[in-house]
mmCIF file of C-alpha atoms in Angstrom:
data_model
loop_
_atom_site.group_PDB
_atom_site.id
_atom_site.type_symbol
_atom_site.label_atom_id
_atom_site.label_comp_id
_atom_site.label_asym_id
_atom_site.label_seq_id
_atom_site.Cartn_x
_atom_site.Cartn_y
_atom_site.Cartn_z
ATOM 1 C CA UNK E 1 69.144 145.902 -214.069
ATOM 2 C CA UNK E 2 65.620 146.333 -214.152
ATOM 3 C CA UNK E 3 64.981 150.087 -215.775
ATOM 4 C CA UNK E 4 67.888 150.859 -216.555
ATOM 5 C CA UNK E 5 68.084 152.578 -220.475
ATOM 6 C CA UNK E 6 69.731 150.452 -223.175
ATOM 7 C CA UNK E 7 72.025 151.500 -224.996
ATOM 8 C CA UNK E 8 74.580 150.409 -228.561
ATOM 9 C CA UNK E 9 78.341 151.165 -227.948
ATOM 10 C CA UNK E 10 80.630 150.661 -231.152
ATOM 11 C CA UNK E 11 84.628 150.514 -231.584
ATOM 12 C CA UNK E 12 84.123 150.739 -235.044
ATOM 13 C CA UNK E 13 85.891 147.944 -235.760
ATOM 14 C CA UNK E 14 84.321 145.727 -238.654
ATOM 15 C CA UNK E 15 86.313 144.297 -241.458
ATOM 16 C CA UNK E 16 86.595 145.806 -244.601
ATOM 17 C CA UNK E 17 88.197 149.342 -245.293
ATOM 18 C CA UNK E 18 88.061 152.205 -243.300
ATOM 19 C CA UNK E 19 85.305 153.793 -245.662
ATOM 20 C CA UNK E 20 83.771 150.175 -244.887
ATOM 21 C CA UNK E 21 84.133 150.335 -241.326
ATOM 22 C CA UNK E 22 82.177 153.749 -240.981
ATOM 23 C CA UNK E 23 79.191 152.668 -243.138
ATOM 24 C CA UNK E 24 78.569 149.818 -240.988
ATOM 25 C CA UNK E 25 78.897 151.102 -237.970
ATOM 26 C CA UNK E 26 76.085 154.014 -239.244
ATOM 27 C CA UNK E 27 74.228 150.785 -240.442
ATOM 28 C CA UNK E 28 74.308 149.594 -236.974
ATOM 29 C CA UNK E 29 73.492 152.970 -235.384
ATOM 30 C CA UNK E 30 70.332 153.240 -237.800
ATOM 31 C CA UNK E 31 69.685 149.922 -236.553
ATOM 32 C CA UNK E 32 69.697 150.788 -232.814
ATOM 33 C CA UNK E 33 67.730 153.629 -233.524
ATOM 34 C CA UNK E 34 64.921 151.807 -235.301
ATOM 35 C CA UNK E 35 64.965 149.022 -232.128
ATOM 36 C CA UNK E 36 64.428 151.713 -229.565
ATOM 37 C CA UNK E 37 68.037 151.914 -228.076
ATOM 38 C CA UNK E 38 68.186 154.716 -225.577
ATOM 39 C CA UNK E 39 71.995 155.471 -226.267
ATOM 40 C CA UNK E 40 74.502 155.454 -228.714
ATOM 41 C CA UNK E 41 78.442 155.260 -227.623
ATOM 42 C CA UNK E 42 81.404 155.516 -229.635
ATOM 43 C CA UNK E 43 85.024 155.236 -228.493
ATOM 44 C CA UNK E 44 88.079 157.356 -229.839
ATOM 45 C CA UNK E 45 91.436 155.791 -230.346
ATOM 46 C CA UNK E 46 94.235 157.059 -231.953
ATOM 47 C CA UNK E 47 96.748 155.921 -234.663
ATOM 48 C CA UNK E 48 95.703 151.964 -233.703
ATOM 49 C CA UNK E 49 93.455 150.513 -236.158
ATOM 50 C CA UNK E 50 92.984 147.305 -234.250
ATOM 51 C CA UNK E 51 91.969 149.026 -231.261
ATOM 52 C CA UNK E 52 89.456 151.264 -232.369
ATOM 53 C CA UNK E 53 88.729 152.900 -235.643
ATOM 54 C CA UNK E 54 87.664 156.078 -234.604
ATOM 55 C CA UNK E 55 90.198 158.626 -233.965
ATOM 56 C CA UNK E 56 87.689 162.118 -234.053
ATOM 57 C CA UNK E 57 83.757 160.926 -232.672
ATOM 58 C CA UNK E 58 82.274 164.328 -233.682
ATOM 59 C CA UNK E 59 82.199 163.584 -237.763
ATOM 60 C CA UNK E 60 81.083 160.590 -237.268
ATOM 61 C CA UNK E 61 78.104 161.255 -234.366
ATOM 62 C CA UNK E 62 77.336 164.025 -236.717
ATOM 63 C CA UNK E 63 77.025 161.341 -239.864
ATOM 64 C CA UNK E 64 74.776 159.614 -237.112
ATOM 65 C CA UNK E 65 72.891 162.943 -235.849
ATOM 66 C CA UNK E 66 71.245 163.592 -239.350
ATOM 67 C CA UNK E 67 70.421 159.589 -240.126
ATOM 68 C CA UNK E 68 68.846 158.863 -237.056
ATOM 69 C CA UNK E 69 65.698 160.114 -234.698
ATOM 70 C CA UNK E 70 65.908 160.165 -231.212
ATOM 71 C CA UNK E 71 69.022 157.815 -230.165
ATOM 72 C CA UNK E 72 71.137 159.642 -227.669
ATOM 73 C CA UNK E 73 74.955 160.341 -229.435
ATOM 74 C CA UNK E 74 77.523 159.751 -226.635
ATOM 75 C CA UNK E 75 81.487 160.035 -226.944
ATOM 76 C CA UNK E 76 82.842 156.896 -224.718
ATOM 77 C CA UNK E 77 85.085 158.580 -224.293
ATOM 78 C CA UNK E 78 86.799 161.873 -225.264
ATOM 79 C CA UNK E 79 90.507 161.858 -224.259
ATOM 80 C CA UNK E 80 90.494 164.637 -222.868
ATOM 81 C CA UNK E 81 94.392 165.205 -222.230
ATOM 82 C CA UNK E 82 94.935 164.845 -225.989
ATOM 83 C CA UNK E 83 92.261 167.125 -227.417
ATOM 84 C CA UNK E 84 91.967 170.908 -227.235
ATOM 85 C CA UNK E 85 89.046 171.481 -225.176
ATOM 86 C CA UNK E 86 88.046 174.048 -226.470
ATOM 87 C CA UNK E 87 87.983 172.245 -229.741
ATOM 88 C CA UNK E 88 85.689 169.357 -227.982
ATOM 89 C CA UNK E 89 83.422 172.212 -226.865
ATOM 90 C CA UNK E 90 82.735 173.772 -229.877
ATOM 91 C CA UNK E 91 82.021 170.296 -231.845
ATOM 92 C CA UNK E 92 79.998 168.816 -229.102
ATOM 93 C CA UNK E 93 78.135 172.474 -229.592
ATOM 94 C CA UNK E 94 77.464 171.744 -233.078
ATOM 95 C CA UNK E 95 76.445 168.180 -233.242
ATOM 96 C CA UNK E 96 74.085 168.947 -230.217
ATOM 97 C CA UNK E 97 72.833 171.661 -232.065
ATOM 98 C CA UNK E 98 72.231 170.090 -235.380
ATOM 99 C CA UNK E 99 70.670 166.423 -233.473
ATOM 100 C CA UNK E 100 67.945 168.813 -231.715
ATOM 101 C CA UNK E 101 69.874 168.328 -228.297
ATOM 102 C CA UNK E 102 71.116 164.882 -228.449
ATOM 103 C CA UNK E 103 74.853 164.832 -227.262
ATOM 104 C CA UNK E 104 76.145 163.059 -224.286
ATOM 105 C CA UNK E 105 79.840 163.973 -223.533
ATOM 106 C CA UNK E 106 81.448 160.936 -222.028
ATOM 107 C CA UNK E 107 85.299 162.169 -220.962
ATOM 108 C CA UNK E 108 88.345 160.248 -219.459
ATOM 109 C CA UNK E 109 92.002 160.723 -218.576
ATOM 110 C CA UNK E 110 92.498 157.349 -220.805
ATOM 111 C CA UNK E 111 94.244 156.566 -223.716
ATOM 112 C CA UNK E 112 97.350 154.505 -225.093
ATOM 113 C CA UNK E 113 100.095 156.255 -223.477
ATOM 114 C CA UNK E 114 101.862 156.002 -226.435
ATOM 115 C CA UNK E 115 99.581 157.979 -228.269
ATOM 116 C CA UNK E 116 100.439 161.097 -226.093
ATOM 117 C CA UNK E 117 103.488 162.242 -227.719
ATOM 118 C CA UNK E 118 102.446 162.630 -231.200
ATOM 119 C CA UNK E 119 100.167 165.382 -229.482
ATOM 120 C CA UNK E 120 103.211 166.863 -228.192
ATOM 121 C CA UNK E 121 101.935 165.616 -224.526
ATOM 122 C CA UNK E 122 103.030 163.798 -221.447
ATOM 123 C CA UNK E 123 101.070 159.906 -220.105
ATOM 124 C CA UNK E 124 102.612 160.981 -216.766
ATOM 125 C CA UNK E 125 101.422 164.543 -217.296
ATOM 126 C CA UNK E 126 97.895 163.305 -218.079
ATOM 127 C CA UNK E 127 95.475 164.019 -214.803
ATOM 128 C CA UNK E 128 96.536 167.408 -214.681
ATOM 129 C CA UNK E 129 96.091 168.236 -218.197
ATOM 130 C CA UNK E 130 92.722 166.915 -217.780
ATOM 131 C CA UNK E 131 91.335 168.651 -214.688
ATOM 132 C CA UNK E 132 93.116 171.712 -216.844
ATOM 133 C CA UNK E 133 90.964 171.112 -219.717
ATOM 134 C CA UNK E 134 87.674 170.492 -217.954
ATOM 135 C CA UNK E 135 87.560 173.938 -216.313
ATOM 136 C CA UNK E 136 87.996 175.382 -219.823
ATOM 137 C CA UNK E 137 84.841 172.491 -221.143
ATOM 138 C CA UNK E 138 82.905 173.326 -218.115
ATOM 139 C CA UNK E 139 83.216 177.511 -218.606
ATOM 140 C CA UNK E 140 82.412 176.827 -222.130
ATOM 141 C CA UNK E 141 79.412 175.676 -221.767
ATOM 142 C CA UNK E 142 78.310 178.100 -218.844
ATOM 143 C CA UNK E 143 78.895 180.846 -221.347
ATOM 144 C CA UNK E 144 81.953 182.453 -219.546
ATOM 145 C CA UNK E 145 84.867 183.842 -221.212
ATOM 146 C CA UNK E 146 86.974 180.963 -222.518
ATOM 147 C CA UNK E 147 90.890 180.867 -221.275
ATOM 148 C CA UNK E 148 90.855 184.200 -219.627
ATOM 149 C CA UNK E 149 89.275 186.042 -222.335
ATOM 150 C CA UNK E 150 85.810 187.604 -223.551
ATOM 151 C CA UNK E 151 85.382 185.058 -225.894
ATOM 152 C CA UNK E 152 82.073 182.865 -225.913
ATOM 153 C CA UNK E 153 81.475 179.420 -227.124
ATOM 154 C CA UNK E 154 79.264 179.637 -230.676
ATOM 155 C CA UNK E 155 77.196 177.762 -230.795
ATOM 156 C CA UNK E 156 75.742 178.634 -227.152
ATOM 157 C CA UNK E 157 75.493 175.045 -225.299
ATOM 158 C CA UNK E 158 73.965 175.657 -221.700
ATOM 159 C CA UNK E 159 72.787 172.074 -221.358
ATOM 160 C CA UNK E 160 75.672 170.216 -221.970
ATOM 161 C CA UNK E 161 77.755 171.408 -218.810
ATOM 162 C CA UNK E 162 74.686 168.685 -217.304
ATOM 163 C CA UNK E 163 75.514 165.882 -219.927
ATOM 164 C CA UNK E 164 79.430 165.320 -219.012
ATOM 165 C CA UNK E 165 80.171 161.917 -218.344
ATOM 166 C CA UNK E 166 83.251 160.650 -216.514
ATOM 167 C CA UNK E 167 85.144 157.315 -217.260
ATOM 168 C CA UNK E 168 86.843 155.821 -214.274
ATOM 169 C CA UNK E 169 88.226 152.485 -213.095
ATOM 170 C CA UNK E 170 88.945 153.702 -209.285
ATOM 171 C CA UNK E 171 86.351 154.284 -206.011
ATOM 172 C CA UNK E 172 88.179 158.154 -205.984
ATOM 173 C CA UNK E 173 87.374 158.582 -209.590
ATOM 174 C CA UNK E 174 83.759 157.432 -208.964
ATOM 175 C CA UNK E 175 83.391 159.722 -206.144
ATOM 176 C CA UNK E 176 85.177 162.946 -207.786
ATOM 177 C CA UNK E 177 82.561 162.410 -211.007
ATOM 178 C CA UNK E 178 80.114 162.374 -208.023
ATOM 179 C CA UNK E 179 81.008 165.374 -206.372
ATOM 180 C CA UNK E 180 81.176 167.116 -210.019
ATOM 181 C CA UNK E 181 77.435 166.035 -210.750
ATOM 182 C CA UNK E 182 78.175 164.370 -213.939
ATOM 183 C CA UNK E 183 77.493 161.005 -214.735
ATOM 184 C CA UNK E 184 79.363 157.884 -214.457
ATOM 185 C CA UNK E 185 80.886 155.611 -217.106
ATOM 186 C CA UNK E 186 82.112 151.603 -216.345
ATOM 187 C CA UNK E 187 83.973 149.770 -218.546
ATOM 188 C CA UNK E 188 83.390 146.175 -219.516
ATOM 189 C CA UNK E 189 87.605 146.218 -219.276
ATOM 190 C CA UNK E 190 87.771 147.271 -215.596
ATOM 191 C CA UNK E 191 90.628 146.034 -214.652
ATOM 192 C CA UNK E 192 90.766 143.311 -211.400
ATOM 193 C CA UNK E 193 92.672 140.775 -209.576
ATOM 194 C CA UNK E 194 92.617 136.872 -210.989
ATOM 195 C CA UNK E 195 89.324 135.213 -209.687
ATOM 196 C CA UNK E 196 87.418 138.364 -209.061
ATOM 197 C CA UNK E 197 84.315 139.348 -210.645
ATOM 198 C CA UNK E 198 83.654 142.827 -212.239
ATOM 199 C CA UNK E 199 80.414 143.308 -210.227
ATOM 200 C CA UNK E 200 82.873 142.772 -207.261
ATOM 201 C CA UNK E 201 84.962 146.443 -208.185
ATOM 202 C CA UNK E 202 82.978 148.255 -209.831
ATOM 203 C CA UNK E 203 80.006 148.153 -207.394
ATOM 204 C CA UNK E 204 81.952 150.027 -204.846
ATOM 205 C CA UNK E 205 82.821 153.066 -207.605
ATOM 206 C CA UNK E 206 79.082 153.094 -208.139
ATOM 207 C CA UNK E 207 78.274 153.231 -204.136
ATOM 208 C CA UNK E 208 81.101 155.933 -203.981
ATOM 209 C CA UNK E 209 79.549 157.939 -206.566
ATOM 210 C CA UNK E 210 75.845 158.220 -205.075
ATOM 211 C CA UNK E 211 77.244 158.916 -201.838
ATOM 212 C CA UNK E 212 78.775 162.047 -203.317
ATOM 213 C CA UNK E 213 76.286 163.257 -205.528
ATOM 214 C CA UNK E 214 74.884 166.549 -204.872
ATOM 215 C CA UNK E 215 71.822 166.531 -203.417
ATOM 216 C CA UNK E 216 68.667 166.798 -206.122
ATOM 217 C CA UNK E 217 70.845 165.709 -208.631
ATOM 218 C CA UNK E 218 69.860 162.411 -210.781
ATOM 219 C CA UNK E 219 72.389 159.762 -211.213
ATOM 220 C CA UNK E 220 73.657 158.683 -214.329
ATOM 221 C CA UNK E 221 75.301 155.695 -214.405
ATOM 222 C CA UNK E 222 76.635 153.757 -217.496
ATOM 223 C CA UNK E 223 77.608 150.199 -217.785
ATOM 224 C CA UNK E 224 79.513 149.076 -221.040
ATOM 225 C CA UNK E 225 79.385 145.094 -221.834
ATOM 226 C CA UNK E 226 80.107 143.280 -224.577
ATOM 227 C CA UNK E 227 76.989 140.705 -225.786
ATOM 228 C CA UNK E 228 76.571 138.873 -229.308
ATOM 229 C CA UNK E 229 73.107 138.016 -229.294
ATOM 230 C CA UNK E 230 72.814 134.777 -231.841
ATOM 231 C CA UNK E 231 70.220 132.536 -233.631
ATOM 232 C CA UNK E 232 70.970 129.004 -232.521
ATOM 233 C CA UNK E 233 71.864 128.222 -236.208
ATOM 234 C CA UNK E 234 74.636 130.137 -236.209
ATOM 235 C CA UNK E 235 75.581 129.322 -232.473
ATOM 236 C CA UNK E 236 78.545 127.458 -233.399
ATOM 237 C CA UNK E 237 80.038 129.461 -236.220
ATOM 238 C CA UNK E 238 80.019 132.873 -234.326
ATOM 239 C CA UNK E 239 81.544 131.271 -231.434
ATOM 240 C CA UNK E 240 84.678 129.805 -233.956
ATOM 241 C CA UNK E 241 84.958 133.304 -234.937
ATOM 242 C CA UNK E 242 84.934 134.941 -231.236
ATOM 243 C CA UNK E 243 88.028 132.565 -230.063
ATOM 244 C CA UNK E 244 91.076 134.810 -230.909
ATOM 245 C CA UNK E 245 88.771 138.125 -229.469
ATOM 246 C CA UNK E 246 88.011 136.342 -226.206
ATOM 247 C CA UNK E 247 91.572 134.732 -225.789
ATOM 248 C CA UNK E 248 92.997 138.039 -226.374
ATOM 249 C CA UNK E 249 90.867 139.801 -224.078
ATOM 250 C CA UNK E 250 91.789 137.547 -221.207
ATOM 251 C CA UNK E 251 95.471 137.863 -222.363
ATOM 252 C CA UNK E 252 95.435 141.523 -222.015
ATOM 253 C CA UNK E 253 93.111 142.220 -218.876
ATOM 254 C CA UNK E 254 93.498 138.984 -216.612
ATOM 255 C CA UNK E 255 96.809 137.686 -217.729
ATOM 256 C CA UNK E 256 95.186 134.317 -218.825
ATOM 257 C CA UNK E 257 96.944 132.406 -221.864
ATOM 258 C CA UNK E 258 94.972 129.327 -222.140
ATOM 259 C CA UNK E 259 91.668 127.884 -221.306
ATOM 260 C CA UNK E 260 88.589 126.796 -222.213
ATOM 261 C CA UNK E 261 87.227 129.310 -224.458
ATOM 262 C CA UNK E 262 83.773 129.444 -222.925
ATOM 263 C CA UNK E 263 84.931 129.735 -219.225
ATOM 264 C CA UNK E 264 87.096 132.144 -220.238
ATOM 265 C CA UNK E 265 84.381 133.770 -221.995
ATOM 266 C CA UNK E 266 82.901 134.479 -218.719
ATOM 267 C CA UNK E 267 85.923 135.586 -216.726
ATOM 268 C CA UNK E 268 85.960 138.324 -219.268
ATOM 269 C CA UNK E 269 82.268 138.959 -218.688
ATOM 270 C CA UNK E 270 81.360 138.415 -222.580
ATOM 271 C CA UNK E 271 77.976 137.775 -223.236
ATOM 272 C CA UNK E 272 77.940 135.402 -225.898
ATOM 273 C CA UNK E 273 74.724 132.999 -227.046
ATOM 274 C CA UNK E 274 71.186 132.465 -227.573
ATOM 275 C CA UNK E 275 68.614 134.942 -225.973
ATOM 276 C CA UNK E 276 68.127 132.312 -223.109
ATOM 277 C CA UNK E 277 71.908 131.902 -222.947
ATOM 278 C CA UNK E 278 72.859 135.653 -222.593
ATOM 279 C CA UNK E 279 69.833 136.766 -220.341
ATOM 280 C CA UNK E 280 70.807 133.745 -217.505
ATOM 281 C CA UNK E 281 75.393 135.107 -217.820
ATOM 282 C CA UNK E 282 73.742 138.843 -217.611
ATOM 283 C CA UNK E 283 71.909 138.113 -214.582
ATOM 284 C CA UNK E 284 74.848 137.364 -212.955
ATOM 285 C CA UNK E 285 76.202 140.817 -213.081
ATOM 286 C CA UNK E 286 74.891 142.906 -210.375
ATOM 287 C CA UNK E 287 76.561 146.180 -211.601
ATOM 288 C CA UNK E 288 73.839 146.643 -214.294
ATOM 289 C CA UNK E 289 71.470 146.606 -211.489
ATOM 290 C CA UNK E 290 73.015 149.632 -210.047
ATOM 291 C CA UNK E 291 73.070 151.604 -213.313
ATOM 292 C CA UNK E 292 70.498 153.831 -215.026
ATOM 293 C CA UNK E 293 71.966 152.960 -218.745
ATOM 294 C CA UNK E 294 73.350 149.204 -220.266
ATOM 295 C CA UNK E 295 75.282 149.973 -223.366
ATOM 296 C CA UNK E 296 76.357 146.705 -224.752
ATOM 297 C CA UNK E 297 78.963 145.999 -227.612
ATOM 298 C CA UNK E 298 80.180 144.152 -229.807
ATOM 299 C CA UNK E 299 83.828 143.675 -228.895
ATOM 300 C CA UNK E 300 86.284 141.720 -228.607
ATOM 301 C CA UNK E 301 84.011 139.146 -230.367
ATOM 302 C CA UNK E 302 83.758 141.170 -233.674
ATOM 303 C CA UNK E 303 81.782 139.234 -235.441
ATOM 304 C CA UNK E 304 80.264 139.741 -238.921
ATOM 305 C CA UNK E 305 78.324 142.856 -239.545
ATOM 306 C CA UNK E 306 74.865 140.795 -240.232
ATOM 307 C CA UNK E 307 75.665 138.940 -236.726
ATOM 308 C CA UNK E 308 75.869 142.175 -235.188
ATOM 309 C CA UNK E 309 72.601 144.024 -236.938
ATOM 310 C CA UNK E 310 70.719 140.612 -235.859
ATOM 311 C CA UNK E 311 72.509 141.151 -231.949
ATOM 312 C CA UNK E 312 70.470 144.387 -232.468
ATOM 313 C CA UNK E 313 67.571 143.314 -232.805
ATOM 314 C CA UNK E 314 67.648 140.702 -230.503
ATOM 315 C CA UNK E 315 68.775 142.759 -227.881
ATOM 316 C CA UNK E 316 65.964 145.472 -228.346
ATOM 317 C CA UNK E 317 62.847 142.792 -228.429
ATOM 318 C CA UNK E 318 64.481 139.794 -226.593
ATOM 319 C CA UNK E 319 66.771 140.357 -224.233
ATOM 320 C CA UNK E 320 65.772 144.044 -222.991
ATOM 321 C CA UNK E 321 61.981 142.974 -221.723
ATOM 322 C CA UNK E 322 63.182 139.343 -219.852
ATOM 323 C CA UNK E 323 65.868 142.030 -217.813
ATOM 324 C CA UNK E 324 63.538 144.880 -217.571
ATOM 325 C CA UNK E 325 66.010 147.236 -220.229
ATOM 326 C CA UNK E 326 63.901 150.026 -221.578
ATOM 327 C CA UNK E 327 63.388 151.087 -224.622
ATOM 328 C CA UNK E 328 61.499 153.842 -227.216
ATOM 329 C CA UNK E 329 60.842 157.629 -227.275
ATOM 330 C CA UNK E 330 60.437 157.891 -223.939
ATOM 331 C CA UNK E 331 63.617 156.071 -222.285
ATOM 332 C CA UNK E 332 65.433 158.255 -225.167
ATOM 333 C CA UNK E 333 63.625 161.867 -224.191
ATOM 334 C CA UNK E 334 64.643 161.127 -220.352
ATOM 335 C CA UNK E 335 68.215 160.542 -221.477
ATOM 336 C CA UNK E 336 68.219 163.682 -223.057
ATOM 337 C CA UNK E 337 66.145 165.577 -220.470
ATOM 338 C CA UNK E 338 68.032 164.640 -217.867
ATOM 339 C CA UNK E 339 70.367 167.655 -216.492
ATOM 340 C CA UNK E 340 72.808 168.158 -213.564
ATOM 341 C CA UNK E 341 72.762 171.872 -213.572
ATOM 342 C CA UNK E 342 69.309 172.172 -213.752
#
């Protein structure tokens, strides 16, 4: 893990109302910022609230783009199927633009299958509407004529054809976002027989992917977990409050419906506890060793918003020098700097 970026990843799921949700999740983006935080993720889910509360990321990474510095905005991810991509190219154009160069375009075949037909598209359909739709992102941003005409993408975006991240849960996937130069991105909900750790799958996506990357080309590797960070004081109360999150969790990935709350805490690879607590379960993973950026969230714990501004903070001067998890200007300006198709 040691040197790898760290990064904030939201669902934006806090209680309250959807107004609610958006200023806290900004609250905790400002707060990321001010910590140092390398990276800033947000996740797009459509029509279900208690999934994620985010159905478009561009309004909100631009509400983030003009209250923040120098954290990296990332879109974890774009369902790309679903959305135009033409549409995805023009407002990743403009919040790059207007953050000074700060986008990171995370994209996936994902989504609630359900969710497809209300876009008048098919689940089954999905792959090949997405390699479809990243020809059209990747001309975009190379300046040629979009969908067969002389069109050109306005605001010009050069540099973000090098800032494409893929989501994947398969060795093939990690390999093809390989192969494509882009950057890699591992979810903390991989999913994996009973009894097997996450380190244990997704280390062979990672190996997959270097093996394939061009030549001269820098990896990029993300690793989403979810860690609660927590005073010892408040230990006991946050962990009341995480029971129906974790249980859930292990009900929906592992196919676990009872347990003991903390050991199925750690099937699920949540990170939940003092500093001491969550840098000894963290050193257990060996994927984060493999990556170049640790986003951590928040969910399935949810917790309240001051637990999560104080998981901030913790993380940033805590947790992220005992692992070796850098931090400030310059762990941010290599993020951004950082190019495929240079």
């Amino acid at each position: 893990m040691s040197g790898a970026r760290l990064g904030f990843f939201t669902r934006v799921l806090d209680a309250g109302t959807d107004g609610d949700r958006y200023r806290k999740a900004l609250a905790q983006v400002r707060a990321a910022d001010e910590h140092g935080f390398a990276s800033l993720w947000v996740a797009q889910h459509h029509f279900d609230r208690d999934e994620g509360g985010l159905p478009s990321p561009f309004p909100f990474l631009a509400a983030a783009a003009v209250q923040t510095e120098r954290i990296a905005l990332g879109t974890g991810i774009v369902t790309l199927p679903i959305d135009d991509p033409v549409r995805v190219a023009e407002d990743a154009a403009f919040v790059d633009s207007l953050s000074g160069g700060r986008v990171q375009l995370g994209i996936g075949t994902g989504g609630t299958p359900s969710s497809f037909a209300a876009f008048e598209r098919s689940s089954d359909d999905r792959r090949a509407i997405h390699a479809a739709h990243v020809d059209v992102l990747r001309d975009a941003f190379a300046g040629r004529g979009i969908r067969n005409t002389d069109l050109r993408l306005n605001p010009a975006a050069p540099h973000l054809g090098g800032r494409v991240w893929q989501a994947t849960f398969s060795v093939d996937g990690g390999r093809r976002a390989g192969s494509a130069g882009d950057g890699l991105l591992l979810s903390r909900t991989q999913p994996r027989d009973d009894g097997q750790d996450l380190h244990e799958v997704q280390v062979p996506i990672v190996e997959a992917y270097l093996a394939a990357l061009p030549r001269g080309v820098a990896p990029r590797i993300l690793a989403s977990r979810t860690a609660v960070v927590v005073d010892a004081d408040r230990l006991d109360e946050v962990w009341a409050g995480a029971d129906a999150g974790i249980r859930r969790l292990a009900r929906t990935f592992l196919q676990r419906n009872a347990g003991d709350l903390r050991e199925l805490a750690t099937l699920t690879n949540t990170h939940l506890g003092t500093v001491d607590e969550v840098v000894r379960s963290l050193r257990a993973d060996h994927t984060p060793e493999l990556a170049t950026d640790v986003a951590f969230q928040v969910h399935s714990l949810d917790p309240a918003h001051e637990v999560t501004l104080r998981s901030i903070d913790l993380l940033a001067t805590e947790v992220a020098p005992q692992l070796g998890l850098r931090t400030g200007t310059e762990a941010a300006e290599e993020l951004r700097a950082l190019n495929a198709m240079a």
